Coordinates of C-alpha atoms and ligand atoms in Angstrom, one line a residue:
M1 CA -56.9 -8.2 124.4
S2 CA -55.7 -6.3 127.6
S3 CA -57.1 -2.9 128.0
R4 CA -54.4 -1.9 130.5
K5 CA -52.5 1.2 130.0
K6 CA -50.0 3.2 132.0
V7 CA -50.1 6.9 132.3
I8 CA -47.8 9.4 133.8
V9 CA -49.3 12.6 135.2
P10 CA -46.6 15.1 136.2
L11 CA -48.1 17.9 138.4
N12 CA -45.9 20.8 137.4
R13 CA -45.4 24.3 138.9
V14 CA -45.1 22.8 142.3
E15 CA -42.9 23.2 145.4
G16 CA -41.4 19.7 145.5
D17 CA -42.2 18.4 142.1
L18 CA -44.8 15.5 142.0
K19 CA -45.4 12.9 139.4
I20 CA -48.3 10.5 139.5
H21 CA -48.0 7.2 137.7
L22 CA -51.2 5.6 137.1
E23 CA -52.3 2.2 135.7
Y24 CA -55.6 1.9 134.1
D25 CA -57.7 -1.2 133.4
G26 CA -60.2 0.3 130.9
D27 CA -61.5 3.4 132.5
T28 CA -60.6 2.5 136.1
I29 CA -57.4 3.2 137.8
Y30 CA -56.2 -0.1 139.3
D31 CA -52.9 1.1 140.6
A32 CA -51.2 4.4 141.5
F33 CA -47.6 5.4 142.3
S34 CA -46.8 8.9 143.9
A35 CA -43.3 10.0 143.2
G36 CA -41.5 13.1 144.7
T37 CA -39.1 13.8 142.0
M38 CA -36.8 16.4 143.6
Y39 CA -34.2 15.6 146.2
R40 CA -33.5 18.5 148.5
G41 CA -31.5 17.0 151.5
F42 CA -32.3 19.6 154.3
E43 CA -31.8 16.9 156.9
N44 CA -28.2 16.5 155.6
I45 CA -27.6 20.3 155.4
M46 CA -28.4 20.5 159.2
K47 CA -25.7 18.1 160.3
D48 CA -22.7 19.6 162.3
R49 CA -24.3 22.9 162.6
G50 CA -24.8 24.9 165.7
P51 CA -27.9 23.8 167.8
L52 CA -29.9 26.9 167.0
D53 CA -29.4 26.7 163.3
G54 CA -32.6 24.9 162.7
L55 CA -34.5 28.0 163.7
V56 CA -33.0 29.7 160.7
I57 CA -32.6 26.9 158.1
T58 CA -35.6 24.7 158.4
P59 CA -38.2 27.5 157.8
R60 CA -36.5 27.6 154.3
I61 CA -37.8 24.0 153.6
C62 CA -41.0 25.7 152.3
G63 CA -42.4 29.0 151.3
I64 CA -45.9 28.4 152.4
C65 CA -45.6 26.5 155.8
S66 CA -42.3 28.1 157.0
N67 CA -43.8 29.4 160.2
S68 CA -44.9 25.8 161.1
H69 CA -41.2 24.5 160.5
L70 CA -39.9 27.2 162.8
A71 CA -42.4 26.1 165.5
A72 CA -41.4 22.5 165.1
A73 CA -37.7 23.5 165.3
A74 CA -38.3 25.6 168.4
K75 CA -40.4 22.9 170.1
A76 CA -37.6 20.4 169.7
L77 CA -35.3 23.0 171.4
D78 CA -37.9 23.7 174.1
M79 CA -37.7 20.1 174.9
I80 CA -33.9 19.8 174.9
T81 CA -33.4 22.9 177.0
Q82 CA -36.5 22.1 179.2
C83 CA -37.5 25.6 179.0
M84 CA -40.9 26.5 180.3
V85 CA -42.5 28.5 177.5
P86 CA -44.6 31.5 179.1
D87 CA -48.2 31.7 178.2
N88 CA -47.8 34.9 176.2
A89 CA -45.2 33.2 173.9
T90 CA -47.5 30.3 173.3
R91 CA -50.2 32.8 172.4
V92 CA -48.0 34.6 170.0
R93 CA -46.8 31.3 168.4
N94 CA -50.4 30.2 168.2
I95 CA -51.6 33.3 166.5
T96 CA -48.9 33.3 163.9
L97 CA -49.6 29.6 163.2
I98 CA -53.2 30.4 162.8
A99 CA -52.5 33.3 160.4
E100 CA -50.3 31.1 158.3
Q101 CA -52.9 28.5 158.1
L102 CA -55.8 30.9 157.2
Q103 CA -53.7 32.1 154.4
N104 CA -53.0 28.5 153.3
D105 CA -56.7 27.3 153.5
V106 CA -58.2 30.1 151.6
R107 CA -55.5 30.1 148.9
Q108 CA -55.6 26.3 148.5
H109 CA -59.3 26.3 148.1
S110 CA -59.6 29.3 145.7
L111 CA -56.2 29.2 143.9
L112 CA -55.5 25.4 143.5
F113 CA -58.5 23.2 144.3
M114 CA -61.4 25.0 142.9
V115 CA -59.6 25.9 139.6
D116 CA -60.4 22.4 138.5
S117 CA -64.1 23.4 138.4
T118 CA -63.1 25.3 135.3
S119 CA -61.6 22.3 133.7
P120 CA -62.9 21.5 130.2
A121 CA -64.1 18.2 131.7
Y122 CA -67.0 20.3 132.9
V123 CA -67.9 22.4 130.0
S124 CA -71.2 21.1 129.7
S125 CA -72.1 21.1 133.4
S126 CA -74.7 23.4 134.8
F127 CA -72.2 25.2 137.0
Y128 CA -69.6 25.8 134.4
D129 CA -70.2 29.6 133.7
E130 CA -70.4 30.3 137.4
A131 CA -67.1 28.3 137.9
L132 CA -65.4 30.5 135.3
A133 CA -66.6 33.7 136.8
R134 CA -65.4 32.6 140.2
Y135 CA -62.2 30.7 139.6
T136 CA -60.6 31.5 136.3
P137 CA -57.0 32.0 137.5
L138 CA -56.0 35.6 138.2
K139 CA -59.4 36.9 137.0
G140 CA -62.2 35.1 138.7
R141 CA -63.9 37.0 141.5
S142 CA -63.1 34.5 144.2
V143 CA -59.5 34.3 143.0
V144 CA -58.8 37.9 143.2
E145 CA -60.6 38.3 146.6
A146 CA -58.6 35.4 148.0
I147 CA -55.3 36.9 146.8
E148 CA -56.1 40.3 148.4
N149 CA -57.4 39.0 151.7
T150 CA -54.7 36.3 152.3
K151 CA -52.0 39.0 151.6
K152 CA -53.6 41.1 154.4
I153 CA -53.9 38.3 157.1
L154 CA -50.1 37.6 156.6
E155 CA -49.5 41.1 157.9
I156 CA -50.2 39.7 161.4
L157 CA -47.1 37.5 160.8
S158 CA -45.0 40.5 159.9
I159 CA -46.0 42.4 162.9
L160 CA -45.5 39.5 165.4
G161 CA -42.7 37.6 163.6
G162 CA -40.9 40.4 161.6
Q163 CA -41.4 38.8 158.2
W164 CA -43.2 36.0 156.3
P165 CA -42.0 33.6 155.0
H166 CA -38.8 32.3 156.7
S167 CA -39.1 34.2 160.0
S168 CA -36.9 33.0 162.9
F169 CA -38.7 34.9 165.8
M170 CA -39.6 31.7 167.9
V171 CA -36.7 30.5 170.0
P172 CA -36.3 28.0 172.8
G173 CA -38.3 29.3 175.8
G174 CA -40.5 31.4 173.9
V175 CA -40.5 34.3 171.3
V176 CA -38.1 37.2 170.7
S177 CA -40.9 39.6 169.6
V178 CA -42.6 41.5 172.4
P179 CA -45.7 43.1 170.7
G180 CA -46.7 46.5 172.0
A181 CA -50.2 47.7 172.6
N182 CA -50.2 49.3 169.2
D183 CA -49.3 46.0 167.4
I184 CA -52.0 44.1 169.1
V185 CA -54.6 46.7 168.1
Q186 CA -53.4 46.4 164.5
C187 CA -53.6 42.6 164.5
K188 CA -57.1 42.7 165.8
Y189 CA -58.0 45.1 163.2
I190 CA -56.6 43.0 160.4
L191 CA -58.2 39.9 161.9
R192 CA -61.6 41.6 162.1
Q193 CA -61.5 42.8 158.4
F194 CA -60.4 39.1 157.3
R195 CA -63.1 37.6 159.4
M196 CA -65.9 39.9 158.0
W197 CA -64.7 38.8 154.4
Y198 CA -64.3 35.2 155.2
E199 CA -67.9 35.2 156.8
K200 CA -69.5 37.1 153.8
Q201 CA -67.7 35.8 150.9
V202 CA -66.3 32.3 151.7
L203 CA -68.7 31.0 154.3
G204 CA -71.9 32.9 153.7
C205 CA -72.6 33.0 157.4
S206 CA -71.1 33.7 160.8
C207 CA -68.6 31.3 162.2
D208 CA -71.0 30.7 165.2
L209 CA -73.9 29.8 162.9
W210 CA -71.7 27.4 160.8
R211 CA -70.6 25.5 163.9
Q212 CA -74.3 24.5 164.5
V213 CA -74.1 22.4 161.2
R214 CA -73.6 19.0 162.9
S215 CA -74.6 16.4 160.3
R216 CA -75.0 15.9 156.5
Q217 CA -78.7 16.6 156.9
D218 CA -77.9 20.0 158.5
L219 CA -75.4 20.6 155.8
E220 CA -78.1 20.2 153.1
A221 CA -80.6 22.3 155.1
W222 CA -77.8 25.1 155.7
L223 CA -77.3 25.3 151.8
E224 CA -80.9 26.0 151.0
A225 CA -81.6 28.1 154.1
S226 CA -80.4 31.3 152.6
P227 CA -79.3 33.0 149.3
A228 CA -76.1 34.1 151.2
H229 CA -75.2 30.4 151.9
Y230 CA -76.1 29.4 148.5
Q231 CA -74.0 32.0 146.7
S232 CA -71.1 31.8 149.0
D233 CA -67.8 30.1 148.0
L234 CA -68.7 27.3 150.3
G235 CA -72.3 27.2 148.8
F236 CA -70.7 26.9 145.3
F237 CA -68.3 24.1 146.5
L238 CA -71.3 22.1 147.9
R239 CA -73.2 22.4 144.6
F240 CA -70.1 21.7 142.6
G241 CA -69.2 18.8 144.7
R242 CA -72.6 17.3 144.4
E243 CA -72.5 17.4 140.6
A244 CA -68.9 16.3 140.3
G245 CA -69.5 13.5 142.6
L246 CA -66.7 14.5 145.0
S247 CA -68.0 12.4 148.0
R248 CA -67.7 9.2 145.8
I249 CA -64.0 9.5 145.1
G250 CA -60.7 9.6 147.0
K251 CA -61.4 7.5 150.0
G252 CA -57.8 6.9 151.1
T253 CA -56.4 4.6 153.8
E254 CA -59.0 5.4 156.5
N255 CA -56.3 6.0 159.1
F256 CA -55.9 9.6 160.3
I257 CA -53.2 11.2 162.3
S258 CA -53.0 14.6 164.1
Y259 CA -50.2 15.6 166.5
G260 CA -52.6 18.1 168.1
F261 CA -53.0 21.8 166.9
L262 CA -52.0 24.7 169.1
D263 CA -50.5 24.3 172.6
M264 CA -53.0 25.5 175.3
P265 CA -51.6 28.3 177.4
R266 CA -52.0 27.2 181.1
N267 CA -54.2 30.1 181.7
T268 CA -56.8 31.0 179.0
R269 CA -60.4 31.5 178.4
V270 CA -60.2 29.4 175.2
Q271 CA -62.0 26.1 175.5
S272 CA -60.1 23.3 174.2
L273 CA -61.8 20.9 171.8
G274 CA -60.3 17.8 173.5
S275 CA -58.4 16.9 176.4
T276 CA -54.8 16.3 175.2
G277 CA -53.3 19.8 175.9
Y278 CA -53.9 21.3 172.5
Y279 CA -56.8 23.4 171.2
M280 CA -57.5 20.6 168.6
P281 CA -56.7 17.2 170.2
A282 CA -53.9 14.8 169.0
G283 CA -55.2 11.4 167.8
F284 CA -54.6 8.5 165.6
V285 CA -58.0 7.6 164.2
S286 CA -58.7 4.2 162.7
K287 CA -62.1 2.7 161.9
G288 CA -63.7 5.8 163.6
S289 CA -62.1 5.3 167.0
V290 CA -59.4 7.6 168.3
R291 CA -56.3 6.7 170.4
Q292 CA -53.6 8.8 171.7
V293 CA -50.6 9.6 169.7
N294 CA -47.3 8.1 170.8
Q295 CA -44.3 9.4 168.8
H296 CA -42.5 6.1 169.5
E297 CA -44.9 4.5 167.1
I298 CA -43.7 6.6 164.2
M299 CA -41.4 4.9 161.8
E300 CA -40.1 5.6 158.3
D301 CA -39.7 3.0 155.7
T302 CA -37.4 3.6 152.6
S303 CA -37.9 0.4 150.9
H304 CA -39.5 2.1 147.8
S305 CA -37.6 5.3 148.1
W306 CA -34.4 6.4 146.5
F307 CA -32.4 6.1 149.8
S308 CA -29.9 3.6 150.9
G309 CA -30.8 1.1 153.5
H310 CA -32.3 -2.4 153.3
G311 CA -35.9 -1.2 153.8
E312 CA -36.0 -1.5 157.5
E313 CA -38.3 0.9 159.4
L314 CA -36.4 3.4 161.4
H315 CA -37.8 5.8 164.1
P316 CA -36.8 9.4 163.2
Y317 CA -34.3 9.7 166.0
D318 CA -32.4 6.9 164.2
G319 CA -33.5 7.9 160.7
M320 CA -30.9 8.3 157.9
T321 CA -31.0 10.2 154.7
I322 CA -28.5 8.7 152.4
P323 CA -29.5 9.4 148.7
Y324 CA -29.2 6.4 146.4
A325 CA -30.4 7.6 143.0
T326 CA -29.5 4.9 140.6
G327 CA -33.1 4.5 139.6
S328 CA -32.2 1.2 138.3
E329 CA -34.1 -0.8 140.8
G330 CA -37.6 -0.9 139.7
H331 CA -39.2 -1.0 143.1
R332 CA -37.8 2.4 144.1
Y333 CA -39.7 5.2 142.7
S334 CA -39.8 8.3 145.0
W335 CA -37.6 10.7 146.8
G336 CA -40.3 10.7 149.6
K337 CA -40.1 8.2 152.5
A338 CA -42.9 6.2 153.8
P339 CA -43.9 7.2 157.3
R340 CA -46.0 4.6 159.3
Y341 CA -47.9 4.9 162.5
D342 CA -48.0 1.5 164.3
G343 CA -47.0 0.0 161.0
Q344 CA -49.9 1.6 159.1
P345 CA -50.1 4.4 156.6
A346 CA -52.1 7.5 157.7
E347 CA -53.6 10.6 156.2
T348 CA -52.9 13.8 157.8
G349 CA -54.5 17.4 157.5
P350 CA -57.7 19.1 158.4
L351 CA -60.0 16.1 158.0
A352 CA -57.7 14.2 160.4
Q353 CA -57.9 17.1 162.8
M354 CA -61.7 17.2 162.7
L355 CA -61.9 13.3 163.2
A356 CA -59.3 13.4 166.1
A357 CA -61.6 16.0 167.7
Q358 CA -64.7 13.9 167.0
N359 CA -66.5 16.8 165.2
P360 CA -70.0 15.8 164.7
L361 CA -70.4 17.0 161.1
F362 CA -67.3 15.1 160.0
M363 CA -68.0 12.0 162.1
D364 CA -71.4 11.9 160.3
L365 CA -69.9 12.3 156.9
L366 CA -67.4 9.6 157.7
N367 CA -70.0 7.2 158.9
Q368 CA -72.3 7.8 155.9
D369 CA -69.8 8.0 153.0
G370 CA -66.4 7.1 154.4
P371 CA -63.6 9.7 153.8
S372 CA -63.6 11.4 150.4
A373 CA -62.3 14.2 148.4
F374 CA -65.4 16.2 149.5
S375 CA -65.0 15.7 153.2
R376 CA -61.2 16.4 153.0
Q377 CA -61.8 19.7 151.2
L378 CA -64.8 20.7 153.1
A379 CA -62.7 20.3 156.4
R380 CA -60.1 22.6 155.0
I381 CA -62.4 25.5 153.9
V382 CA -64.5 25.5 157.2
R383 CA -61.4 24.9 159.6
P384 CA -61.2 28.8 160.0
T385 CA -64.4 28.8 161.7
L386 CA -62.7 27.1 164.6
T387 CA -59.6 29.1 164.6
I388 CA -60.5 32.6 163.9
P389 CA -62.5 33.0 167.3
V390 CA -59.5 31.7 169.4
M391 CA -57.0 33.8 167.6
D392 CA -59.1 36.8 168.5
Q393 CA -59.3 35.7 172.3
W394 CA -55.5 35.2 172.5
L395 CA -54.8 38.6 171.0
E396 CA -57.1 40.0 173.7
E397 CA -55.4 38.1 176.6
I398 CA -52.0 39.3 175.4
A399 CA -53.5 42.9 175.6
Q400 CA -54.6 42.3 179.1
T401 CA -51.5 40.8 180.6
D402 CA -47.9 41.9 181.2
E403 CA -46.4 38.4 181.5
P404 CA -43.1 37.6 179.8
F405 CA -42.6 36.4 176.3
F406 CA -39.5 34.5 176.9
T407 CA -37.6 32.2 179.5
P408 CA -33.8 32.3 179.2
Y409 CA -31.9 29.1 178.5
G410 CA -28.3 28.2 179.0
E411 CA -25.7 26.7 176.6
I412 CA -27.0 23.7 174.5
R413 CA -24.3 21.0 174.5
N414 CA -26.1 17.7 174.4
G415 CA -29.7 16.4 174.2
Q416 CA -32.4 15.0 172.0
G417 CA -35.7 16.6 171.4
H418 CA -38.7 16.5 169.1
G419 CA -41.1 19.2 168.0
M420 CA -44.5 18.0 166.8
V421 CA -47.0 20.6 165.4
E422 CA -49.9 20.8 162.9
A423 CA -48.8 22.6 159.9
P424 CA -51.5 23.8 157.4
R425 CA -51.3 20.3 155.6
G426 CA -51.2 18.3 158.8
S427 CA -48.7 16.7 161.2
L428 CA -45.2 18.0 161.0
G429 CA -42.4 16.7 163.2
H430 CA -38.7 17.7 163.7
W431 CA -36.4 15.2 165.5
V432 CA -33.0 16.5 166.7
I433 CA -30.1 15.0 168.4
I434 CA -27.3 17.4 169.5
E435 CA -23.8 16.2 170.7
D436 CA -21.0 18.3 171.8
G437 CA -22.7 21.6 170.9
R438 CA -23.4 20.4 167.2
I439 CA -26.4 18.9 165.5
K440 CA -25.6 15.2 165.0
R441 CA -29.0 14.1 163.5
Y442 CA -32.0 16.0 162.2
Q443 CA -35.0 14.3 160.7
V444 CA -38.2 16.0 159.4
I445 CA -41.4 14.3 158.6
S446 CA -43.7 16.8 156.9
P447 CA -47.4 16.4 156.3
T448 CA -47.0 15.7 152.6
T449 CA -44.5 12.9 153.5
W450 CA -47.4 11.2 155.3
N451 CA -49.9 11.8 152.5
A452 CA -47.6 11.4 149.4
S453 CA -46.0 8.3 150.9
P454 CA -44.9 5.5 148.5
R455 CA -45.4 1.9 149.3
D456 CA -43.7 0.3 152.3
S457 CA -41.9 -3.1 152.7
N458 CA -45.3 -4.7 153.3
G459 CA -46.6 -3.3 150.1
Q460 CA -49.1 -1.0 151.7
L461 CA -49.9 2.0 149.5
G462 CA -49.5 5.6 150.8
P463 CA -52.7 7.7 151.5
W464 CA -53.2 9.3 148.1
E465 CA -52.0 6.3 146.2
R466 CA -54.7 4.4 147.9
A467 CA -57.3 7.2 147.3
L468 CA -56.5 7.1 143.5
A469 CA -56.6 3.2 143.2
G470 CA -60.1 2.0 142.1
T471 CA -61.3 5.4 140.8
K472 CA -63.3 5.4 137.7
I473 CA -62.4 8.1 135.2
R474 CA -65.2 9.6 133.1
D475 CA -63.0 11.1 130.3
L476 CA -59.6 9.5 130.1
K477 CA -58.3 12.5 128.0
I478 CA -59.1 14.8 130.9
P479 CA -58.8 12.7 134.2
V480 CA -59.9 15.6 136.3
E481 CA -60.9 13.2 139.0
V482 CA -57.1 12.6 139.6
D483 CA -56.7 16.4 140.2
H484 CA -59.6 16.5 142.7
I485 CA -58.4 13.6 144.7
V486 CA -54.6 14.6 144.9
R487 CA -55.3 18.3 145.6
S488 CA -57.9 17.4 148.3
F489 CA -54.9 16.4 150.3
D490 CA -53.3 19.9 149.6
P491 CA -49.9 18.6 148.5
C492 CA -47.0 20.9 149.0
L493 CA -47.7 22.8 146.0
V494 CA -47.1 26.5 146.3
C495 CA -48.2 27.6 142.8
T496 CA -51.1 26.5 140.7
V497 CA -50.7 22.9 139.4
H498 CA -52.0 21.4 136.4
C499 CA -51.5 18.3 134.5
A500 CA -49.1 19.3 132.0
D501 CA -48.7 16.4 129.9
L502 CA -50.2 12.9 129.5
R503 CA -47.8 10.2 128.0
W504 CA -49.5 7.0 127.0
E505 CA -47.5 3.9 127.1
V506 CA -49.2 0.6 125.7
Ligands
NFE1 NI1 -44.5 22.9 151.7 FE1 -45.8 22.1 154.6 C1 -47.4 22.3 155.3 C2 -45.1 21.4 155.9 S1 -45.9 20.3 153.4 S2 -46.3 23.3 152.8 O1 -48.4 22.5 155.7 O2 -44.4 20.9 156.8 O3 -45.9 18.9 153.9

C-alpha cells in the first residue's frame, strides 16, 4: 500500500500570503510546491503614470523593504536621465539601505526564525527552557530587545529620509534630503548605541573579532572561547542549530545570485570586498565558482504561474503581467513568476552575498556541508558585522565634506533603465520603459520572487521547493523542519508566521 500523502502548509500572517504544498513518501518530502496566493499587480498599477511615480508608488510594494524599492526605482531613473549621482547622495542612499537591512536581519532572526526553537517539536530538547526564555513571542528577552533596538536604528531613516517605511527621498541624480551637522551627529549616536547592543547581545564579541572567524573550525573554537560568545544570541543559534540539525537540511539549488550591495562612492576610505563597483560584489555563483552578473541573462518564466502566456521566458524589459486566474489548469499553482539566470533557478540573499564575495567562512561551510538552513541563517545574523563599520565611515565622510547631494535632471520623455540593488532578502530589480513622458512598462523582480519561484517550463524547481524536496521529517504532526527551511530564506513575511493548519489528503 502506498504511504504517499499530500499536505498543505499555509504560512499565515504574512505579507504576500504563502502556501506550501508538500507531498510525502512515508516521513520524507518527495515533492514541494511553493504558491504565492495573493495577486497585487503593482506592475500594472504603474502603467501610463508619470515617469517619477515609481518613486512614490513602488516603495508601497512592501512595508519592510520599502527603501530598497525606492533605491531600485531611483537607480532605474538615474540610468534613464544619465545623471551622475554625487558621492554624498550615494553615501546617504547606502546608509539608509544598511539601516533598513539591520532592522530586517535582527527582526527576522529574533522575531521570525528563532521563534521556531520554542516549537512543541523541541519540548524534550536540552535547549528548550533557554529557547522559551529568549524567544517566546512578545516576552522573550531577545525578542523584546530586538523590538526595542530595531525601532531605534530606523530613526536613521527618519532623519535622512523623512519617514520609514514608504519614503520617497531618493530621486534621479541623488537625494532630496541634505543632512545638517546635527543630523549626522544624531545618526552616529544611534548607530553607536545599536552597535554596542548588537555586539554585546546578538554577536557576543566585537565586529572586528568576528571577522577573524574564517572556517568551521574557527566557528567551533569561537563558540567555546568565552562565556560571552556562548551566551549571545549567535551562541545560542549555534548550539540550537547543532542539536536541530540545521546544517543537514535545506540545501536548495546550489546556484546563487547577488546584484552587488551598496554602490561605492568614487572617493571613499571604505575598502570594497570585491571588484565590481559595489561594497559587496555582484556575482552568479554556481558550483562554488563566481561569474559576473549580466542582466541580459535574467528571464521570467510563467509556465506554472497564474499569468497568461505560453510559458515562454521573457526578459523583464519585455515582461508582461496579465493575470489569468482560472485555476483550472493543474500545472499553474502560484501568483509568483519563475525568474531564471542563464536558464537556471538561483537563490538570493545574505548567503549569496557572502559567496559572491568569496567570504572564507561561508566558502568553507559550503565546501564542507553544501548550502543549508544553517549557513543561510548564519549569513543573515552576522551580515551586520560587515555593514555597521562602513555605515559609520560613510557618516563620517558626509560630515567632512561639503559636496552636493543632487545633480539636476531634465524632463523625462523617453528611455529605458533598470535599477538593481540588494534588498534585505537579496537581489531586487526594477525594469522601466518610458515613452512620451509616460511609463509604458514596469517590471519588478523581488528577492522572494527568486527564492519562492515555482517550477519553470523545464520542470526545474524553485530554490526553496528544491530545499524542501528530500527532507526527512522527524514528527509529521509538527513538521518544524519545513519552517526552518522556508524561514531561512527570509520570505517576505512582515509578521510572525506559523503553520496554521495541516490538512491531510489521502
Ligand atoms: Ni517584502 Fe523585499 C526584501 C524586496 S521581498 S521584503 O528584502 O524587494 O522579496
